[in-house]
Short mmCIF file of C-alpha atoms in Angstrom, two decimals:
data_model
loop_
_atom_site.label_atom_id
_atom_site.label_comp_id
_atom_site.label_asym_id
_atom_site.label_seq_id
_atom_site.Cartn_x
_atom_site.Cartn_y
_atom_site.Cartn_z
CA MET A 125 36.88 -11.75 17.44
CA THR A 126 37.88 -10.33 14.07
CA THR A 127 40.99 -11.32 12.18
CA LYS A 128 42.87 -8.44 10.63
CA THR A 129 43.55 -10.35 7.37
CA SER A 130 39.95 -10.90 6.65
CA LEU A 131 39.24 -7.21 7.17
CA LEU A 132 42.00 -6.22 4.73
CA MET A 133 40.61 -8.22 1.90
CA ILE A 134 37.17 -6.65 2.23
CA LEU A 135 36.29 -3.95 -0.31
CA SER A 136 34.00 -1.11 0.47
CA LEU A 137 31.45 -0.58 -2.31
CA SER A 138 29.33 2.19 -0.92
CA LYS A 139 29.44 4.58 2.02
CA ASP A 140 26.84 6.56 3.88
CA ASN A 141 27.32 8.58 6.99
CA ILE A 142 24.52 9.23 9.51
CA GLN A 143 24.66 11.62 12.49
CA ILE A 144 22.91 10.42 15.57
CA VAL A 145 21.84 13.11 17.96
CA ARG A 146 18.29 12.32 18.97
CA GLU A 147 16.35 9.14 19.71
CA GLN A 148 14.24 9.50 16.58
CA ASP A 149 17.47 9.32 14.50
CA SER A 150 17.64 5.60 15.35
CA VAL A 151 14.45 5.05 13.40
CA PHE A 152 16.00 6.80 10.34
CA LEU A 153 19.17 4.81 10.79
CA LYS A 154 17.33 1.49 11.01
CA ASN A 155 15.42 2.35 7.86
CA ARG A 156 18.66 3.15 5.98
CA VAL A 157 20.26 -0.06 7.18
CA LYS A 158 17.17 -1.99 6.02
CA GLU A 159 17.40 -0.32 2.55
CA VAL A 160 21.03 -1.31 2.24
CA ALA A 161 20.44 -4.89 3.37
CA VAL A 162 17.58 -5.30 0.90
CA LYS A 163 19.88 -3.91 -1.86
CA ILE A 164 22.39 -6.74 -1.34
CA LYS A 165 19.54 -9.28 -1.09
CA MET A 166 20.21 -10.07 2.54
CA GLY A 167 17.64 -12.65 3.88
CA LEU A 168 14.87 -11.47 6.17
CA VAL A 169 16.25 -13.15 9.39
CA ASN A 170 19.74 -11.70 8.78
CA GLN A 171 18.25 -8.29 8.12
CA THR A 172 16.38 -8.52 11.39
CA ARG A 173 19.55 -9.60 13.20
CA LEU A 174 21.50 -6.71 11.68
CA ILE A 175 18.93 -4.03 12.38
CA THR A 176 18.48 -5.29 15.92
CA ALA A 177 22.25 -5.12 16.46
CA ALA A 178 22.24 -1.60 15.07
CA SER A 179 19.39 -0.72 17.34
CA GLU A 180 21.33 -1.86 20.43
CA LEU A 181 24.45 0.02 19.43
CA VAL A 182 22.58 3.27 18.64
CA ARG A 183 20.96 3.16 22.07
CA ASN A 184 24.38 2.68 23.74
CA MET A 185 25.74 5.65 21.77
CA LEU A 186 22.79 7.86 22.75
CA ARG A 187 22.76 6.81 26.39
CA TYR A 188 26.41 6.86 27.22
CA ALA A 189 27.86 9.33 24.70
CA ASN A 190 24.88 11.60 23.84
CA GLY A 191 25.09 10.44 20.24
CA GLY A 192 27.73 10.04 17.66
CA ASN A 193 28.13 8.91 14.07
CA CYS A 194 27.26 5.79 12.14
CA LEU A 195 28.97 4.77 8.90
CA ILE A 196 26.98 2.39 6.69
CA GLU A 197 28.98 0.50 4.12
CA ILE A 198 28.19 -2.26 1.55
CA VAL A 199 31.27 -4.35 1.57
CA SER A 200 32.44 -7.28 -0.58
CA SER A 201 34.87 -10.09 -0.02
CA GLY A 202 34.80 -11.02 -3.65
CA LYS A 203 32.36 -13.83 -3.40
CA ILE A 204 29.77 -12.36 -1.08
CA ASN A 205 28.47 -8.99 -0.07
CA GLY A 206 27.73 -7.76 3.38
CA VAL A 207 26.82 -4.64 5.35
CA ARG A 208 29.35 -3.10 7.72
CA LEU A 209 28.31 -0.50 10.28
CA THR A 210 30.77 1.58 12.27
CA PHE A 211 29.52 3.36 15.29
CA SER A 212 31.87 6.16 16.57
CA ASP A 213 31.31 8.42 19.48
CA LYS A 214 33.23 10.84 21.55
CA GLY A 215 31.80 9.71 24.84
CA PRO A 216 33.44 8.66 28.14
CA GLY A 217 34.75 5.39 26.70
CA ILE A 218 34.57 1.92 28.31
CA PRO A 219 37.08 1.28 31.12
CA ASP A 220 36.77 -2.51 31.10
CA ILE A 221 35.68 -3.89 27.70
CA THR A 222 35.92 -7.59 28.89
CA ALA A 223 33.38 -6.79 31.59
CA ALA A 224 31.21 -4.90 29.12
CA MET A 225 31.16 -7.91 26.78
CA ARG A 226 29.90 -10.15 29.64
CA ASP A 227 26.22 -11.04 29.67
CA GLY A 228 24.31 -9.30 32.36
CA PHE A 229 26.98 -6.60 32.99
CA SER A 230 25.63 -3.03 32.90
CA THR A 231 26.76 0.28 34.30
CA GLY A 232 23.36 1.74 33.35
CA LYS A 233 19.90 0.50 34.25
CA SER A 234 19.73 -1.99 31.39
CA LEU A 235 19.74 -5.83 31.27
CA GLY A 236 23.35 -5.85 30.10
CA LEU A 237 22.51 -7.74 27.01
CA GLY A 238 23.45 -4.99 24.48
CA LEU A 239 27.08 -5.66 23.61
CA PRO A 240 27.24 -9.46 24.10
CA GLY A 241 23.80 -9.92 22.52
CA THR A 242 24.96 -7.69 19.52
CA LYS A 243 27.93 -9.88 19.06
CA ARG A 244 25.89 -13.03 18.83
CA LEU A 245 23.77 -11.41 16.07
CA VAL A 246 26.49 -10.47 13.62
CA ASN A 247 29.40 -12.17 11.81
CA GLU A 248 32.13 -9.87 12.92
CA PHE A 249 32.31 -7.59 15.89
CA GLU A 250 35.14 -5.31 16.86
CA ILE A 251 35.17 -2.79 19.67
CA LYS A 252 37.75 -0.18 20.42
CA SER A 253 37.55 2.19 23.32
CA LYS A 254 39.69 4.79 25.01
CA VAL A 255 38.64 6.25 28.29
CA GLY A 256 38.01 10.04 27.87
CA GLU A 257 38.23 9.79 24.06
CA GLY A 258 35.39 7.61 22.85
CA THR A 259 34.36 4.26 21.58
CA GLN A 260 34.15 2.74 18.19
CA VAL A 261 32.18 -0.41 17.41
CA THR A 262 32.27 -2.12 14.01
CA ILE A 263 29.92 -4.90 13.09
CA LEU A 264 29.60 -6.81 9.80
CA LYS A 265 26.86 -9.03 8.56
CA TRP A 266 27.15 -11.07 5.44
CA ALA A 267 24.17 -11.33 3.09
CA ASN A 268 23.94 -15.05 3.76
CA GLY A 269 26.23 -15.44 6.80
CA MET B 121 4.20 13.57 21.15
CA ASP B 122 3.59 10.27 19.35
CA ARG B 123 1.39 7.77 21.18
CA ILE B 124 0.21 4.26 20.48
CA PRO B 125 -3.56 4.03 20.82
CA ILE B 126 -5.09 1.64 23.37
CA LEU B 127 -8.57 0.37 22.53
CA ARG B 128 -11.01 -1.06 25.08
CA MET B 129 -13.12 -4.02 24.21
CA GLY B 130 -15.19 -5.30 27.07
CA ALA B 131 -12.84 -6.56 29.75
CA PHE B 132 -9.85 -6.36 27.45
CA LEU B 133 -7.47 -3.68 26.25
CA LEU B 134 -6.23 -4.01 22.66
CA VAL B 135 -2.99 -2.42 21.46
CA THR B 136 -1.77 -2.81 17.91
CA ILE B 137 1.70 -1.44 17.36
CA GLN B 138 1.81 -0.20 13.71
CA VAL B 139 4.92 1.92 13.83
CA ASP B 140 8.54 1.36 14.49
CA LEU B 141 9.08 1.69 18.16
CA TYR B 142 11.69 3.90 19.70
CA ASP B 143 12.50 3.94 23.37
CA ARG B 144 10.40 6.87 24.53
CA LEU B 145 7.44 5.65 22.54
CA ALA B 146 7.73 2.27 24.19
CA LEU B 147 8.03 3.83 27.63
CA THR B 148 4.91 5.97 27.03
CA LEU B 149 2.98 2.89 25.98
CA GLU B 150 4.07 1.08 29.13
CA SER B 151 2.83 3.83 31.45
CA ASP B 152 -0.36 4.51 29.42
CA LEU B 153 -1.17 0.81 29.39
CA VAL B 154 -0.64 0.29 33.05
CA GLN B 155 -2.76 3.40 33.87
CA MET B 156 -5.54 2.17 31.56
CA VAL B 157 -5.58 -1.26 33.27
CA ASN B 158 -5.95 0.50 36.54
CA LYS B 159 -8.60 3.00 35.35
CA THR B 160 -10.74 0.48 33.39
CA GLY B 161 -10.28 -2.57 35.62
CA ALA B 162 -9.37 -4.55 32.45
CA LYS B 163 -8.87 -8.22 32.99
CA GLY B 164 -6.67 -8.76 29.93
CA VAL B 165 -4.23 -6.92 27.64
CA LEU B 166 -3.64 -8.04 24.07
CA ILE B 167 -0.64 -6.61 22.28
CA ASP B 168 -0.34 -7.21 18.58
CA ILE B 169 3.26 -6.86 17.31
CA SER B 170 2.65 -8.33 13.86
CA ALA B 171 3.74 -5.04 12.22
CA VAL B 172 6.86 -4.74 14.36
CA SER B 173 10.00 -5.90 12.50
CA ILE B 174 12.43 -5.23 15.26
CA VAL B 175 12.36 -6.02 18.96
CA ASP B 176 15.65 -5.28 20.67
CA SER B 177 16.66 -5.78 24.31
CA PHE B 178 15.01 -2.55 25.41
CA MET B 179 11.64 -3.20 23.75
CA GLY B 180 11.81 -6.81 24.91
CA ARG B 181 12.19 -5.56 28.45
CA ILE B 182 9.32 -3.17 28.06
CA ILE B 183 7.05 -6.09 26.86
CA GLY B 184 8.13 -8.07 29.88
CA ASN B 185 7.56 -5.06 32.14
CA ILE B 186 4.03 -4.58 30.77
CA ALA B 187 3.16 -8.22 31.49
CA SER B 188 4.59 -8.13 35.01
CA MET B 189 2.95 -4.83 35.87
CA SER B 190 -0.39 -5.92 34.45
CA ARG B 191 -0.22 -9.16 36.45
CA ILE B 192 0.19 -7.22 39.63
CA LEU B 193 -2.89 -5.21 38.65
CA ASP B 194 -4.80 -8.52 38.10
CA ALA B 195 -4.71 -8.39 34.30
CA ALA B 196 -3.20 -11.06 31.97
CA THR B 197 -1.09 -10.07 28.98
CA VAL B 198 -0.87 -11.89 25.73
CA VAL B 199 1.47 -10.80 22.89
CA VAL B 200 0.37 -11.90 19.50
CA GLY B 201 1.70 -11.93 15.96
CA MET B 202 5.45 -12.00 16.55
CA GLN B 203 7.31 -12.48 13.31
CA PRO B 204 9.52 -15.56 13.09
CA ALA B 205 12.65 -13.45 12.41
CA VAL B 206 11.95 -11.40 15.60
CA ALA B 207 11.61 -14.61 17.63
CA ILE B 208 14.98 -15.86 16.33
CA THR B 209 16.64 -12.56 17.02
CA LEU B 210 15.24 -12.29 20.59
CA ILE B 211 16.47 -15.68 21.59
CA GLU B 212 19.93 -15.14 20.02
CA LEU B 213 20.09 -11.77 21.80
CA GLY B 214 19.48 -13.64 25.11
CA LEU B 215 15.93 -12.46 25.87
CA PRO B 216 13.57 -15.42 26.13
CA LEU B 217 10.59 -13.21 27.28
CA LYS B 218 9.89 -15.47 30.23
CA GLY B 219 6.49 -14.88 31.85
CA VAL B 220 4.95 -13.38 28.76
CA HIS B 221 2.04 -15.31 27.21
CA THR B 222 2.16 -15.37 23.45
CA ALA B 223 -0.18 -16.57 20.66
CA LEU B 224 0.28 -16.80 16.93
CA ASP B 225 -2.49 -14.45 15.96
CA MET B 226 -5.20 -12.01 17.30
CA GLU B 227 -7.89 -14.80 17.27
CA LYS B 228 -5.78 -17.33 19.17
CA GLY B 229 -4.65 -14.58 21.56
CA MET B 230 -8.29 -13.62 22.29
CA ASN B 231 -9.15 -17.25 23.00
CA LEU B 232 -6.17 -17.59 25.30
CA LEU B 233 -7.05 -14.46 27.28
CA LYS B 234 -10.70 -15.63 27.51
CA SER B 235 -9.56 -19.04 28.86
CA MET B 236 -7.20 -17.35 31.33
CA ILE B 237 -10.00 -15.26 32.88
CA HIS B 238 -12.73 -17.84 32.19
CA ILE B 239 -12.89 -19.52 35.61
CA PRO B 240 -13.60 -16.57 37.87
CA GLN B 241 -16.33 -15.39 35.45
CA GLU B 242 -18.05 -18.68 35.48
CA ASP B 243 -17.98 -18.69 39.23
CA ASP B 244 -19.69 -15.28 39.20
CA ASP B 245 -22.41 -16.65 36.88
CA GLN B 246 -22.99 -19.65 39.06
CA ASP B 247 -23.23 -17.47 42.12
CA LEU B 248 -25.76 -15.32 40.39
CA THR B 249 -27.85 -18.28 39.30
CA THR B 250 -27.84 -19.77 42.74
CA ASP B 251 -28.75 -16.38 44.19
CA ASP B 252 -31.60 -16.14 41.73
CA SER B 253 -32.88 -19.49 42.56
CA ILE B 254 -32.84 -18.69 46.23
CA ALA B 255 -34.70 -15.47 45.50
CA GLU B 256 -37.26 -17.37 43.58
#
């Protein structure tokens, strides 16, 4: 998944925090992510991948944790810029992350594409979860990655 | 509550999605559309998603559902105008939209729908003409 060294070298250039409590908030979040992606001149296909990934993760947060928080950052590794999104919730947590990352696995009534599909759409994907405490998913998409 | 309008044009129903979809809106469209197919006896459903910039796994599933439900109700579904970036994203996500007919634009979609329901219509016409000739 992600290597810690690469994360350490990444500088955060701007931060924006968005509360997610209702379904309509996801539309607002997608628009904000779009704005940020356009700002760093991300290509259209990558923008679409990033926003789709955000859409999947917001749904998870709303469905399983009744909402949460999303941090939108513009990050730089020196040479290139990217968008990093951190989704944090205080939901029930994921007992078996390996299973949750498998295609077709779902505890809800979905197709089970959300997490593994999201991982395929972004450059870096990190998930941390503690049962009873919550889940944090971080994704990163480089402008031309 | 927000709703996506469904227009009737002859034997077809037309839906143009002009707003960003969120889950409840997509679910409402699904049930509205299936009820409209039942009520109007429509033979085809054309869904234009050219203004939709994001289709995630949920919305992809709704599109698939609409096509399957309509098929059971004897109506064909064609999705038109998908943006290239959306197609790329859907496949990478793992959602190949199997069983959903697609066309590049509205015009090609209309032609596809017409060709899909063409044969039974022609049969009806032929039946009518033979009936007429018998009557004469």
